[in-house]
GROMACS .gro file of C-alpha atoms in nm:
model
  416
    1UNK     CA    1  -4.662   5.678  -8.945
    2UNK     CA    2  -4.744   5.812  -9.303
    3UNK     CA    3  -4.626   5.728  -9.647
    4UNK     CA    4  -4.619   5.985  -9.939
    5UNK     CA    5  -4.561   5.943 -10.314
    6UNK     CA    6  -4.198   6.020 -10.481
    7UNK     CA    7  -4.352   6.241 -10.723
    8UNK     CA    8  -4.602   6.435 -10.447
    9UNK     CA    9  -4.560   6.484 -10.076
   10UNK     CA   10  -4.860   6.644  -9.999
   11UNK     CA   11  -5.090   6.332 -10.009
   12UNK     CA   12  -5.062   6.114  -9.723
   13UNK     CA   13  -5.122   5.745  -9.671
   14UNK     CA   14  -5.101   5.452  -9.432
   15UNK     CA   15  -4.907   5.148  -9.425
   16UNK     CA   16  -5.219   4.916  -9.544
   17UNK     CA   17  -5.301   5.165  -9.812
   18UNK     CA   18  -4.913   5.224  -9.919
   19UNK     CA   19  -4.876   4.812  -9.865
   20UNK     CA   20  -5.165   4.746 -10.133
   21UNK     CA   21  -5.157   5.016 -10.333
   22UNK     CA   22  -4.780   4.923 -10.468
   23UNK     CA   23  -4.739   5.237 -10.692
   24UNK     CA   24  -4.903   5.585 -10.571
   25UNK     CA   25  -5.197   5.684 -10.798
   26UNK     CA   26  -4.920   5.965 -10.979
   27UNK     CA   27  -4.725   5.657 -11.027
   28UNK     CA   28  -4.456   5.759 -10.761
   29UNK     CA   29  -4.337   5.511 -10.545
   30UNK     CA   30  -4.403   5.581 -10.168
   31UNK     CA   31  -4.155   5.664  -9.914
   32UNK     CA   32  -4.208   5.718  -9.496
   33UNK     CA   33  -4.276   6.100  -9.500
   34UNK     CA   34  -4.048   6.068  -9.180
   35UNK     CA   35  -3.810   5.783  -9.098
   36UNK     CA   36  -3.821   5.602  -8.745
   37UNK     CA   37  -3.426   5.610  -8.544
   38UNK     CA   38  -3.370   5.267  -8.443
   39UNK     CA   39  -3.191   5.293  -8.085
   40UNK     CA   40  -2.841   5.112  -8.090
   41UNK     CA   41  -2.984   4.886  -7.820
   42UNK     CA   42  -3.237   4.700  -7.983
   43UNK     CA   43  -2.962   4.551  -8.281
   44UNK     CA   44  -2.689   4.548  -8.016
   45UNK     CA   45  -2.871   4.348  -7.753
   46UNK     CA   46  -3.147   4.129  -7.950
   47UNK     CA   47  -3.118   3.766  -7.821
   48UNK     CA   48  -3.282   3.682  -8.156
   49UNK     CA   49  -3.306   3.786  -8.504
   50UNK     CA   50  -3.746   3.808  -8.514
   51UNK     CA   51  -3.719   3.961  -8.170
   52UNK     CA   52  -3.469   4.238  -8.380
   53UNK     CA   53  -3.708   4.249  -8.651
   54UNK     CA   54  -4.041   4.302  -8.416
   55UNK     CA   55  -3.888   4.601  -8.250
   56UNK     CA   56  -3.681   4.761  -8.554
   57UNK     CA   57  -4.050   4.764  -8.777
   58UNK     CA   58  -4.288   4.813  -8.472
   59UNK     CA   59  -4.272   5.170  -8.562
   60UNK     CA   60  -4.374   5.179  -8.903
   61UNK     CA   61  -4.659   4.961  -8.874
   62UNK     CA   62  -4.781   5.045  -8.489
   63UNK     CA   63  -5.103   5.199  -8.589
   64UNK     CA   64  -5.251   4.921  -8.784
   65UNK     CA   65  -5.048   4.560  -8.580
   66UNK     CA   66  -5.014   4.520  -8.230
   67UNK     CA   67  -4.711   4.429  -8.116
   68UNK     CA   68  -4.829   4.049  -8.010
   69UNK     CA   69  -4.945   3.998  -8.396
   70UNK     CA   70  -4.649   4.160  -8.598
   71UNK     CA   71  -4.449   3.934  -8.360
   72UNK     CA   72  -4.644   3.618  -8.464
   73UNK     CA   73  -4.626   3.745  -8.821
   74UNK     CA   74  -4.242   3.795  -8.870
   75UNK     CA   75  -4.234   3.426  -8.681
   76UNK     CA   76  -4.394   3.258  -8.945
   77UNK     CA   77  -4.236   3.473  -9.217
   78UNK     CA   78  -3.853   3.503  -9.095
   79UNK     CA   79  -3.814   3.113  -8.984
   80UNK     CA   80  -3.480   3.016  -9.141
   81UNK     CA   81  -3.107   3.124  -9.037
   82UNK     CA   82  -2.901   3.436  -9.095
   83UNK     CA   83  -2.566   3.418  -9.106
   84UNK     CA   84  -2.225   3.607  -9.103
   85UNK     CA   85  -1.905   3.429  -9.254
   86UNK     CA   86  -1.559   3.589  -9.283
   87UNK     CA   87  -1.432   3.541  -9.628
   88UNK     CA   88  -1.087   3.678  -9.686
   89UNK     CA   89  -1.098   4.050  -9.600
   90UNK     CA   90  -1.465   4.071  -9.576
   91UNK     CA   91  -1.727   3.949  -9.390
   92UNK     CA   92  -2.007   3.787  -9.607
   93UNK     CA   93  -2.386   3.822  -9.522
   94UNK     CA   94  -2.527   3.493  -9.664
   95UNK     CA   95  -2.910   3.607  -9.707
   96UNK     CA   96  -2.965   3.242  -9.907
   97UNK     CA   97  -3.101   3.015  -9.653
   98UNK     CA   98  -3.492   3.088  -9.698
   99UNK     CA   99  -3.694   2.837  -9.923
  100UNK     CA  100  -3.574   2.987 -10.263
  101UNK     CA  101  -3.232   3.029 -10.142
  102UNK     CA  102  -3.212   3.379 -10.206
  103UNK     CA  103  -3.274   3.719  -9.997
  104UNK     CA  104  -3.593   3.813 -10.141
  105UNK     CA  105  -3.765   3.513  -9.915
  106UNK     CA  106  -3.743   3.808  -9.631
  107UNK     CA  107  -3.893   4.039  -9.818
  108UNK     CA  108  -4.161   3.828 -10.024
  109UNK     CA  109  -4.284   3.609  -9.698
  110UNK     CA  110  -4.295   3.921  -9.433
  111UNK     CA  111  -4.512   4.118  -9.767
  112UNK     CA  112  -4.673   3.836  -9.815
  113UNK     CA  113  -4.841   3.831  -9.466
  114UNK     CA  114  -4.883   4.202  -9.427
  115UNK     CA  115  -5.081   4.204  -9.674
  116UNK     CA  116  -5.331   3.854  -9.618
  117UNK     CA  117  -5.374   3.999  -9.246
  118UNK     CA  118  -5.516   4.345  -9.424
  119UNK     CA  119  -5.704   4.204  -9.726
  120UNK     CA  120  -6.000   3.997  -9.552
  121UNK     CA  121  -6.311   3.964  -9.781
  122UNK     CA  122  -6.234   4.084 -10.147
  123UNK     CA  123  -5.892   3.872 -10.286
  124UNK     CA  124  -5.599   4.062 -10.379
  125UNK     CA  125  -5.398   3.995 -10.745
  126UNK     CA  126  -5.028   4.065 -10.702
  127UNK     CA  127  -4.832   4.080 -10.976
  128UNK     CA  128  -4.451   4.058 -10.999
  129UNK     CA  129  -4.217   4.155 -11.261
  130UNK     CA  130  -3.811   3.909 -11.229
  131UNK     CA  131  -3.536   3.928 -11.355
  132UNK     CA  132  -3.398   3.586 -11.127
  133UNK     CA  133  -3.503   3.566 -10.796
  134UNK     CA  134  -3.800   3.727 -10.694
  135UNK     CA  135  -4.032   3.525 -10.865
  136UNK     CA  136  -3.980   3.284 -10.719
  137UNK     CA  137  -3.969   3.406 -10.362
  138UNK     CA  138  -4.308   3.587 -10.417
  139UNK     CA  139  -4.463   3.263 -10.593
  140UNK     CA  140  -4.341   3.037 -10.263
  141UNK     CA  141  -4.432   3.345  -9.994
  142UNK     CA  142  -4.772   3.441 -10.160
  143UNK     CA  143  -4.873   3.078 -10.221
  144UNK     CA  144  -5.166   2.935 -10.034
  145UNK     CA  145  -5.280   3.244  -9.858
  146UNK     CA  146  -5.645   3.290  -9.840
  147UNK     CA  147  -5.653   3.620  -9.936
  148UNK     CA  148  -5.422   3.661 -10.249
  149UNK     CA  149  -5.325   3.513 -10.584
  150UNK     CA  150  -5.028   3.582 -10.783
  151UNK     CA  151  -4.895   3.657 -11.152
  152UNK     CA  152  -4.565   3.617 -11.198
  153UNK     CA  153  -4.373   3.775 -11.539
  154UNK     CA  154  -4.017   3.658 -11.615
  155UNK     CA  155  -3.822   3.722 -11.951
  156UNK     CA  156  -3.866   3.453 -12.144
  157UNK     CA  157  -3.503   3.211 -12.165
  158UNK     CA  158  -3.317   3.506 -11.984
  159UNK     CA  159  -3.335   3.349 -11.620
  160UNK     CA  160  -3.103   3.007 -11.542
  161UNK     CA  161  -3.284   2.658 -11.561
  162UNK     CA  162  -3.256   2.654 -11.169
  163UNK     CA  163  -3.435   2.992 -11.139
  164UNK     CA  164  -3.716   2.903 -11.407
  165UNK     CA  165  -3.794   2.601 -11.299
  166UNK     CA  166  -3.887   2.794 -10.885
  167UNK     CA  167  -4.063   3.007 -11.100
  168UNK     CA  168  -4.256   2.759 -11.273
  169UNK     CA  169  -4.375   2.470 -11.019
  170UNK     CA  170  -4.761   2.469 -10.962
  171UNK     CA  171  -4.874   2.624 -10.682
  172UNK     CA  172  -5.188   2.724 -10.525
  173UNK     CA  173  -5.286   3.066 -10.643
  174UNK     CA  174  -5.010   3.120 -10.849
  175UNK     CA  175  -4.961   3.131 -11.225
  176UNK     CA  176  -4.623   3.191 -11.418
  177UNK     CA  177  -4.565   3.395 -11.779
  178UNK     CA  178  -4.265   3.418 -11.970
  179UNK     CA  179  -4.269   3.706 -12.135
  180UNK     CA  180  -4.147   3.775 -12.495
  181UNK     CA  181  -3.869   4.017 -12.383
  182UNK     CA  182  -3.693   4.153 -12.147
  183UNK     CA  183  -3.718   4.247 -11.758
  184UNK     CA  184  -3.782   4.582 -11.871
  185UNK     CA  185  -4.056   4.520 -12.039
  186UNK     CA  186  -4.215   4.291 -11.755
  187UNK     CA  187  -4.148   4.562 -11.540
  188UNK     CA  188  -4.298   4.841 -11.749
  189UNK     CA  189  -4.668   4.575 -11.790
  190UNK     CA  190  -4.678   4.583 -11.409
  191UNK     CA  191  -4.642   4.920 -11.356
  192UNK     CA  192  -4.883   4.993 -11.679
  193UNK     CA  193  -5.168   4.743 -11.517
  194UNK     CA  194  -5.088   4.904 -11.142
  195UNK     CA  195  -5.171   5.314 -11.314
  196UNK     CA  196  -5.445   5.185 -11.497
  197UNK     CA  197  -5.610   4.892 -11.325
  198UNK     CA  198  -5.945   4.931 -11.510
  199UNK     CA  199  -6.143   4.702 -11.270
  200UNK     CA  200  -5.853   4.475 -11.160
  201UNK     CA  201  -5.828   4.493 -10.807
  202UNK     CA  202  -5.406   4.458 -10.807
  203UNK     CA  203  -5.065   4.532 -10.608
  204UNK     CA  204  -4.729   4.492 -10.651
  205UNK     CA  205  -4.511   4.257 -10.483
  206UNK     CA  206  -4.158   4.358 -10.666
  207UNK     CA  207  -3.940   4.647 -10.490
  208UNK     CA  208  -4.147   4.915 -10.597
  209UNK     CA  209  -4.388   4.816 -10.293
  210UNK     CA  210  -4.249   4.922 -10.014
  211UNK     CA  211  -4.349   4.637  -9.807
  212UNK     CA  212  -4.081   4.461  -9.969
  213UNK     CA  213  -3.823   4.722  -9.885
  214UNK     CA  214  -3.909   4.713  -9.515
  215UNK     CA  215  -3.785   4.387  -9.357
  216UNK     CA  216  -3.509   4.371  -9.642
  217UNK     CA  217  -3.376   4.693  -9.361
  218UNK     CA  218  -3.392   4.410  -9.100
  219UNK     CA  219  -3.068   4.201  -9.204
  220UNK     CA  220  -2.825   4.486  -9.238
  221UNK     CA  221  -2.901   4.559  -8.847
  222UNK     CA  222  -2.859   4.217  -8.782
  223UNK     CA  223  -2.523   4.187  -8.955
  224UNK     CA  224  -2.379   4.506  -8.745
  225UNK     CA  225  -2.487   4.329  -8.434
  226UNK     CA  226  -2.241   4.040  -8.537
  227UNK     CA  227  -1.936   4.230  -8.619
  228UNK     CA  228  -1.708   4.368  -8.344
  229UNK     CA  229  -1.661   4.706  -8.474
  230UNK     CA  230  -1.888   5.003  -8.490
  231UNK     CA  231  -1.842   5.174  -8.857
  232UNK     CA  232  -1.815   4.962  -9.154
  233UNK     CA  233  -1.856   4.994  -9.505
  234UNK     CA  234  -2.181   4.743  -9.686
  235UNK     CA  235  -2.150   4.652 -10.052
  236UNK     CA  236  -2.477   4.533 -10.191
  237UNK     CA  237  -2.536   4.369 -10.561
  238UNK     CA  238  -2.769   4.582 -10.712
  239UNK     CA  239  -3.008   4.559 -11.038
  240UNK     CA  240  -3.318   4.770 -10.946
  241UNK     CA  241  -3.181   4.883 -10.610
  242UNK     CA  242  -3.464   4.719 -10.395
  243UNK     CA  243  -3.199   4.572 -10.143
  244UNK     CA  244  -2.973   4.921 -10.159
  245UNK     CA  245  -3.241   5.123 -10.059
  246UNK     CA  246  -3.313   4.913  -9.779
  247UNK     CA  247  -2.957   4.910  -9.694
  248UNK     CA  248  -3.038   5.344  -9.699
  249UNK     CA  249  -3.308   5.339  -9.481
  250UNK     CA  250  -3.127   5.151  -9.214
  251UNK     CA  251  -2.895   5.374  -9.252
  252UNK     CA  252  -3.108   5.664  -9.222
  253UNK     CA  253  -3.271   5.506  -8.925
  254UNK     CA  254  -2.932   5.504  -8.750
  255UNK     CA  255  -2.704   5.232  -8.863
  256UNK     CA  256  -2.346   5.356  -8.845
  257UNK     CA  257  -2.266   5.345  -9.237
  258UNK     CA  258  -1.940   5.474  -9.327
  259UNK     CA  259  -2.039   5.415  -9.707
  260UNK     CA  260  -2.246   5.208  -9.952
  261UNK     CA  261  -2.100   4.995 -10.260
  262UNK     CA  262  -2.349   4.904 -10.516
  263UNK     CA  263  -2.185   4.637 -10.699
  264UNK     CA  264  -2.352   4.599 -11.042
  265UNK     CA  265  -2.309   4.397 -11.304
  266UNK     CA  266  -2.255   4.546 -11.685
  267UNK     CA  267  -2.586   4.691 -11.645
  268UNK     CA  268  -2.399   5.011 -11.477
  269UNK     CA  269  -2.630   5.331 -11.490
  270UNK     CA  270  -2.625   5.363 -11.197
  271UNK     CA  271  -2.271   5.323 -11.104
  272UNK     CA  272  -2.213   5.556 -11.412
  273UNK     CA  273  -2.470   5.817 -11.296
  274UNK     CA  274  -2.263   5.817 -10.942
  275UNK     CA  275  -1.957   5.950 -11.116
  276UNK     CA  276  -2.162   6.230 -11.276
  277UNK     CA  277  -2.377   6.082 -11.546
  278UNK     CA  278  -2.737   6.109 -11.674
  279UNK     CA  279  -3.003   5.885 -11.458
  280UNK     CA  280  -2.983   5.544 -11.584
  281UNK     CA  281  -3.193   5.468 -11.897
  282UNK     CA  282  -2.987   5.171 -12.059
  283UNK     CA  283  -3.181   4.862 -12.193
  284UNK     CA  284  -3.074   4.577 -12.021
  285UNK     CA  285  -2.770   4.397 -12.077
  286UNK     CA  286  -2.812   4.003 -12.065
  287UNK     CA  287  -2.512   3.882 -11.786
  288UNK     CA  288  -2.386   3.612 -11.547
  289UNK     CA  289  -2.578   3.794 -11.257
  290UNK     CA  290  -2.887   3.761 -11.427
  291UNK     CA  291  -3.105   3.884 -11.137
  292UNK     CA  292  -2.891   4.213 -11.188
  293UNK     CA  293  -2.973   4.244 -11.516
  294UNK     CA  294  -3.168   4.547 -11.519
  295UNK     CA  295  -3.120   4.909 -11.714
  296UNK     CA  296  -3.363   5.133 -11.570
  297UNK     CA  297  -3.414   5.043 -11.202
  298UNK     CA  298  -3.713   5.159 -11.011
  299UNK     CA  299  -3.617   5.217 -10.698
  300UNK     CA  300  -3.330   5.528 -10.835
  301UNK     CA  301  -3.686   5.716 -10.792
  302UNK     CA  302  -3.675   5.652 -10.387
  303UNK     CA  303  -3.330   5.689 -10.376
  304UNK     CA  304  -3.316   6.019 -10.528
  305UNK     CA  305  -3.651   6.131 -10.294
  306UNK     CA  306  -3.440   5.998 -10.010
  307UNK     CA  307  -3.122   6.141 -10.061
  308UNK     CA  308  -3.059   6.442 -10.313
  309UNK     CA  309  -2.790   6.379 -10.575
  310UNK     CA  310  -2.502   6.515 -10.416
  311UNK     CA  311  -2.539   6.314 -10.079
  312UNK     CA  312  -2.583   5.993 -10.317
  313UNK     CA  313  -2.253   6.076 -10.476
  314UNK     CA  314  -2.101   6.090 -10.147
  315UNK     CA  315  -2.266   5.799  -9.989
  316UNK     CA  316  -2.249   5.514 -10.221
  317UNK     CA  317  -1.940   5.409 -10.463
  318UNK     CA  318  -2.008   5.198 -10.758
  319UNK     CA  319  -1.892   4.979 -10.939
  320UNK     CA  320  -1.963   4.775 -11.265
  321UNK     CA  321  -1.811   4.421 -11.333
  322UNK     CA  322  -1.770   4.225 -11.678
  323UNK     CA  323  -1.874   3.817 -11.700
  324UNK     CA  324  -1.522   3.740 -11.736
  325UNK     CA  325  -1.437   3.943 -11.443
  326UNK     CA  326  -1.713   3.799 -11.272
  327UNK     CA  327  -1.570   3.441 -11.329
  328UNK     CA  328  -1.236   3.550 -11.223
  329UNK     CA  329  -1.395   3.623 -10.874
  330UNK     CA  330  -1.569   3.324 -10.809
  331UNK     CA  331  -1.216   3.109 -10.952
  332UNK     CA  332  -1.036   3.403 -10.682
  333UNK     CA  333  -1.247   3.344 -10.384
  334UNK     CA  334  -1.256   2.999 -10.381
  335UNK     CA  335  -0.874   2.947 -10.440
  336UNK     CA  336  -0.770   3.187 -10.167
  337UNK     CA  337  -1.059   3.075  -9.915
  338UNK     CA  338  -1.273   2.781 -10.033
  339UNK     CA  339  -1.578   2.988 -10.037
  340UNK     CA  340  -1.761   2.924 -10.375
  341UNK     CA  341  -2.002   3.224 -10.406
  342UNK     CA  342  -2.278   3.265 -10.648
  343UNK     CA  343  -2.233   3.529 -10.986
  344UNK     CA  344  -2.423   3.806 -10.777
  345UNK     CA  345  -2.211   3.774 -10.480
  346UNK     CA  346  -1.901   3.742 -10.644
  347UNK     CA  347  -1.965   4.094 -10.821
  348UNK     CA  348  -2.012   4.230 -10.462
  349UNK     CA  349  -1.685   4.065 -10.337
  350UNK     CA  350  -1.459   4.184 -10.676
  351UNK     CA  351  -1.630   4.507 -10.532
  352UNK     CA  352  -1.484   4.538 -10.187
  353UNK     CA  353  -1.115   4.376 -10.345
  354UNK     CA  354  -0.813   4.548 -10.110
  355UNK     CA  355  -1.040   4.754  -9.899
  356UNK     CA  356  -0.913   4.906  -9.626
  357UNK     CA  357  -1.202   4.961  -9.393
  358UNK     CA  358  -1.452   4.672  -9.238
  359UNK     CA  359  -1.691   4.565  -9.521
  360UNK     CA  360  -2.038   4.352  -9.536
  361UNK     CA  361  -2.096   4.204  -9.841
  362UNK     CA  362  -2.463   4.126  -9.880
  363UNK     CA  363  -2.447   3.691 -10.041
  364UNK     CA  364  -2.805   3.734 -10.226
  365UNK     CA  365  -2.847   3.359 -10.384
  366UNK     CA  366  -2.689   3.003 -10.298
  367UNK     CA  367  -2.449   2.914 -10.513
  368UNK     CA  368  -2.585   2.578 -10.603
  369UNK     CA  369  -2.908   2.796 -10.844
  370UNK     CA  370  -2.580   2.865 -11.079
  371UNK     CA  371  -2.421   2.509 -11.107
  372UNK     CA  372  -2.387   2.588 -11.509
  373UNK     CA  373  -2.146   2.948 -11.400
  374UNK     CA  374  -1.989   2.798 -11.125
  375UNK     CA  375  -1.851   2.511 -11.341
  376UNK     CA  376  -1.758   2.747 -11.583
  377UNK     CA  377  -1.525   2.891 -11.303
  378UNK     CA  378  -1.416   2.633 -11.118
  379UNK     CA  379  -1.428   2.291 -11.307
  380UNK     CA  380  -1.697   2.172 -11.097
  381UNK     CA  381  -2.092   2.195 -10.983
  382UNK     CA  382  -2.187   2.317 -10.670
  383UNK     CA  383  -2.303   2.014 -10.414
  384UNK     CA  384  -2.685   2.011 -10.522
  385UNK     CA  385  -2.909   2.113 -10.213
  386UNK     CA  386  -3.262   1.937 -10.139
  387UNK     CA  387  -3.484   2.273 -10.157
  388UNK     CA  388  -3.384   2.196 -10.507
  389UNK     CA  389  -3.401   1.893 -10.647
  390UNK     CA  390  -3.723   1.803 -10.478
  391UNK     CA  391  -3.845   2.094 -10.772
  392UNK     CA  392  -3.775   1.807 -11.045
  393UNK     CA  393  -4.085   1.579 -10.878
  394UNK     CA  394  -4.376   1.870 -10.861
  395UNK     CA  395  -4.532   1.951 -11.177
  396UNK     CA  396  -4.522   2.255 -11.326
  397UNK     CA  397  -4.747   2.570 -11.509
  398UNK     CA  398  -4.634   2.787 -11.746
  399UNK     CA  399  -4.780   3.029 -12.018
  400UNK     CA  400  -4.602   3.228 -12.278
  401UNK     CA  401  -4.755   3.615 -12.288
  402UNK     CA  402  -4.674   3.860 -12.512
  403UNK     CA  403  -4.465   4.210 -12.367
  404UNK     CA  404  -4.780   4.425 -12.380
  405UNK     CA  405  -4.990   4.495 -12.090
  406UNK     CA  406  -5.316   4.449 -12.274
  407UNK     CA  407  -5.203   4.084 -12.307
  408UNK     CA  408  -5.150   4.077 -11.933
  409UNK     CA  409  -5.479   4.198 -11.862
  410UNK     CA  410  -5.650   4.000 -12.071
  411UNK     CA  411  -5.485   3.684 -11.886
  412UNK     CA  412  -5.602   3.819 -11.569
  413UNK     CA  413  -5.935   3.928 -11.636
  414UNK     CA  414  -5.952   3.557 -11.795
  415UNK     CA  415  -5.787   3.411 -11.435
  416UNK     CA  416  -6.041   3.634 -11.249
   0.00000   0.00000   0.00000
């Protein structure tokens, strides 16, 4: 199994090298040079969901984990429920119920673990650019693992109380920096300090690595073995399309897609460049969905190496939603069902409104990290859960930085 750069297929690499590398030395992001097929059988029949995972990702990591280990390591990593609700029309696929309540805990804690079994003797900085949620997954996955430590970059005042304050507990290995702009620009330091290293020895734990993007595949296959019909449609909030171009690989591995929905908020490039329009270069638009809330997403690179334009025009319908909108579907949702979804997911549902065909909508936070939005909509906070407000007893560590990378590596080279 080899991995090759967006930008040049001619250069080869394994999984460990892809895995801590994060960005290709051209500064491509690197894509399987050919993509497993998952049989029906092993979704279909999988008595469990890390018995699913061990056989879907076997393949792409068989040369460097035996199967007994990547078993053991998906254990540890994937140890919290998955579930399917029905929700009016649409079946929801709540990915919440990790430790940070959001579905970057199955990407973060399966990376997280990859890459502390490969790194043994020389520790391994990760950095990590959010705009929400994956700070905090990556801070809680990463934390207390031998091997690695972990800078995390968030915009400064642009992520909700709930979300900074994950972010922002003290943990072992892990330090926090709110950055003086936007997610952009934490994005752009990362992938400044990841091309030019100078010394550092660093990796990426955001979407841009594909060890993130692998077991985020793992869920959509898991969701089609809980529904009782073949073809459906999947509509998947999207910001930097991590989670979409998971969704794409499953489907190029074999999951019976009919078609994609990437629900965005007003941050619509994408949706925009579906219909015809220029890539998507937009500064980012402060929202609701604040995890969404990004204008030039990394992962349209590996989408468009994945799929050329024309079959991601047919594959995947977009669609952009307003705040007020966005309020209007939570206040919707709950009135007609009782479900109280968070911002992100209720974006994805005021996607899939009146569809006629089966549809998974991907639930990417708890509700109860938004209890200032979902008052807003409905009169009335979200019961609090204990993951929580246990966070209001731990201490916390925090450091304002500047949006240039020379301040970032300054910080590290001061860490290190």
């Amino acid at each position: 199994m080899w991995y090759v750069s967006t930008r040049d297929a001619s250069q080869t690499v394994s999984f460990p090298l892809a895995l801590i590398n994060g960005l290709a030395p051209d500064g491509g992001l690197y894509i399987p040079k050919s993509i497993p097929e998952v049989h029906p059988t092993v979704w279909k029949n999988a008595s469990s969901f890390s018995e699913m995972a061990t056989e879907i990702l076997l393949p792409w990591v068989s040369d460097h984990i035996k199967p007994d280990e990547l078993a053991s390591l998906l254990a540890q990593a994937l140890n919290f429920p998955v579930s399917l609700v029905k929700v009016g029309d649409a079946w929801v696929l709540e990915l919440f119920h990790g430790p940070t309540l959001s579905f970057k805990d199955f990407g973060a804690r399966t990376m997280a673990r990859f890459m502390n079994y490969f790194v043994k003797d020389d520790p391994l900085t990760i950095l990590v650019a959010t705009s929400g949620d994956t700070g905090s997954a990556v801070a809680d996955g990463f934390s207390n693992l031998p091997n690695l430590r972990v800078a995390v970059l968030y915009p400064k005042e642009q992520v909700s109380p709930i979300q900074e304050r994950q972010l922002i507990v003290r943990r072992k290995g892990v330090r926090a920096f709110a950055v003086e702009g936007t997610f952009d620009d934490c994005q752009a330091m990362v992938k400044q300090l990841l091309t030019s290293p100078s010394g550092l020895r660093l990796s990426s734990a955001n979407s841009i690595n594909v060890g993130r993007l692998l077991p985020q595949m793992l869920y959509y296959f898991w969701a089609f073995s809980k529904t009782p019909w073949g073809l459906a449609d999947v509509c998947v909030p999207s910001g930097n399309l991590g989670n979409l171009t998971a969704a794409v690989l499953a489907y190029l591995s074999g999951l019976p897609v009919r078609k994609f929905i990437a629900a965005h908020n007003l941050n619509d490039g994408f949706p925009r460049f579906l219909c015809g329009g220029a890539d998507p270069s937009d500064d980012s638009i402060q929202t609701l969905s604040n995890a969404m809330d990004v204008g030039r997403p990394s992962n349209f690179e590996r989408l468009k190496s994945l799929l050329d334009v024309n079959e991601l025009r047919i594959l995947i319908q977009g669609h952009s939603c307003s705040d007020s909108r966005t309020l209007k579907s939570i206040q919707t949702i709950y009135s007609e069902t009782g479900y109280i979804a968070d911002p992100h997911t209720a974006v994805g549902l005021d996607a899939v409104q009146g569809s006629q065909y089966p549809v998974i909508v991907a639930a990417t936070a708890h509700p109860a990290k938004f209890p200032g939005t979902i008052k807003q909509a409905l009169g009335f906070s979200p019961e609090p859960v204990d993951k929580l407000t246990l966070l209001e007893e731990k201490p916390i560590r925090v450091q304002p930085l500047e949006a240039h990378h020379e301040a970032l590596r300054s910080q590290l080279k001061y860490w290190l």
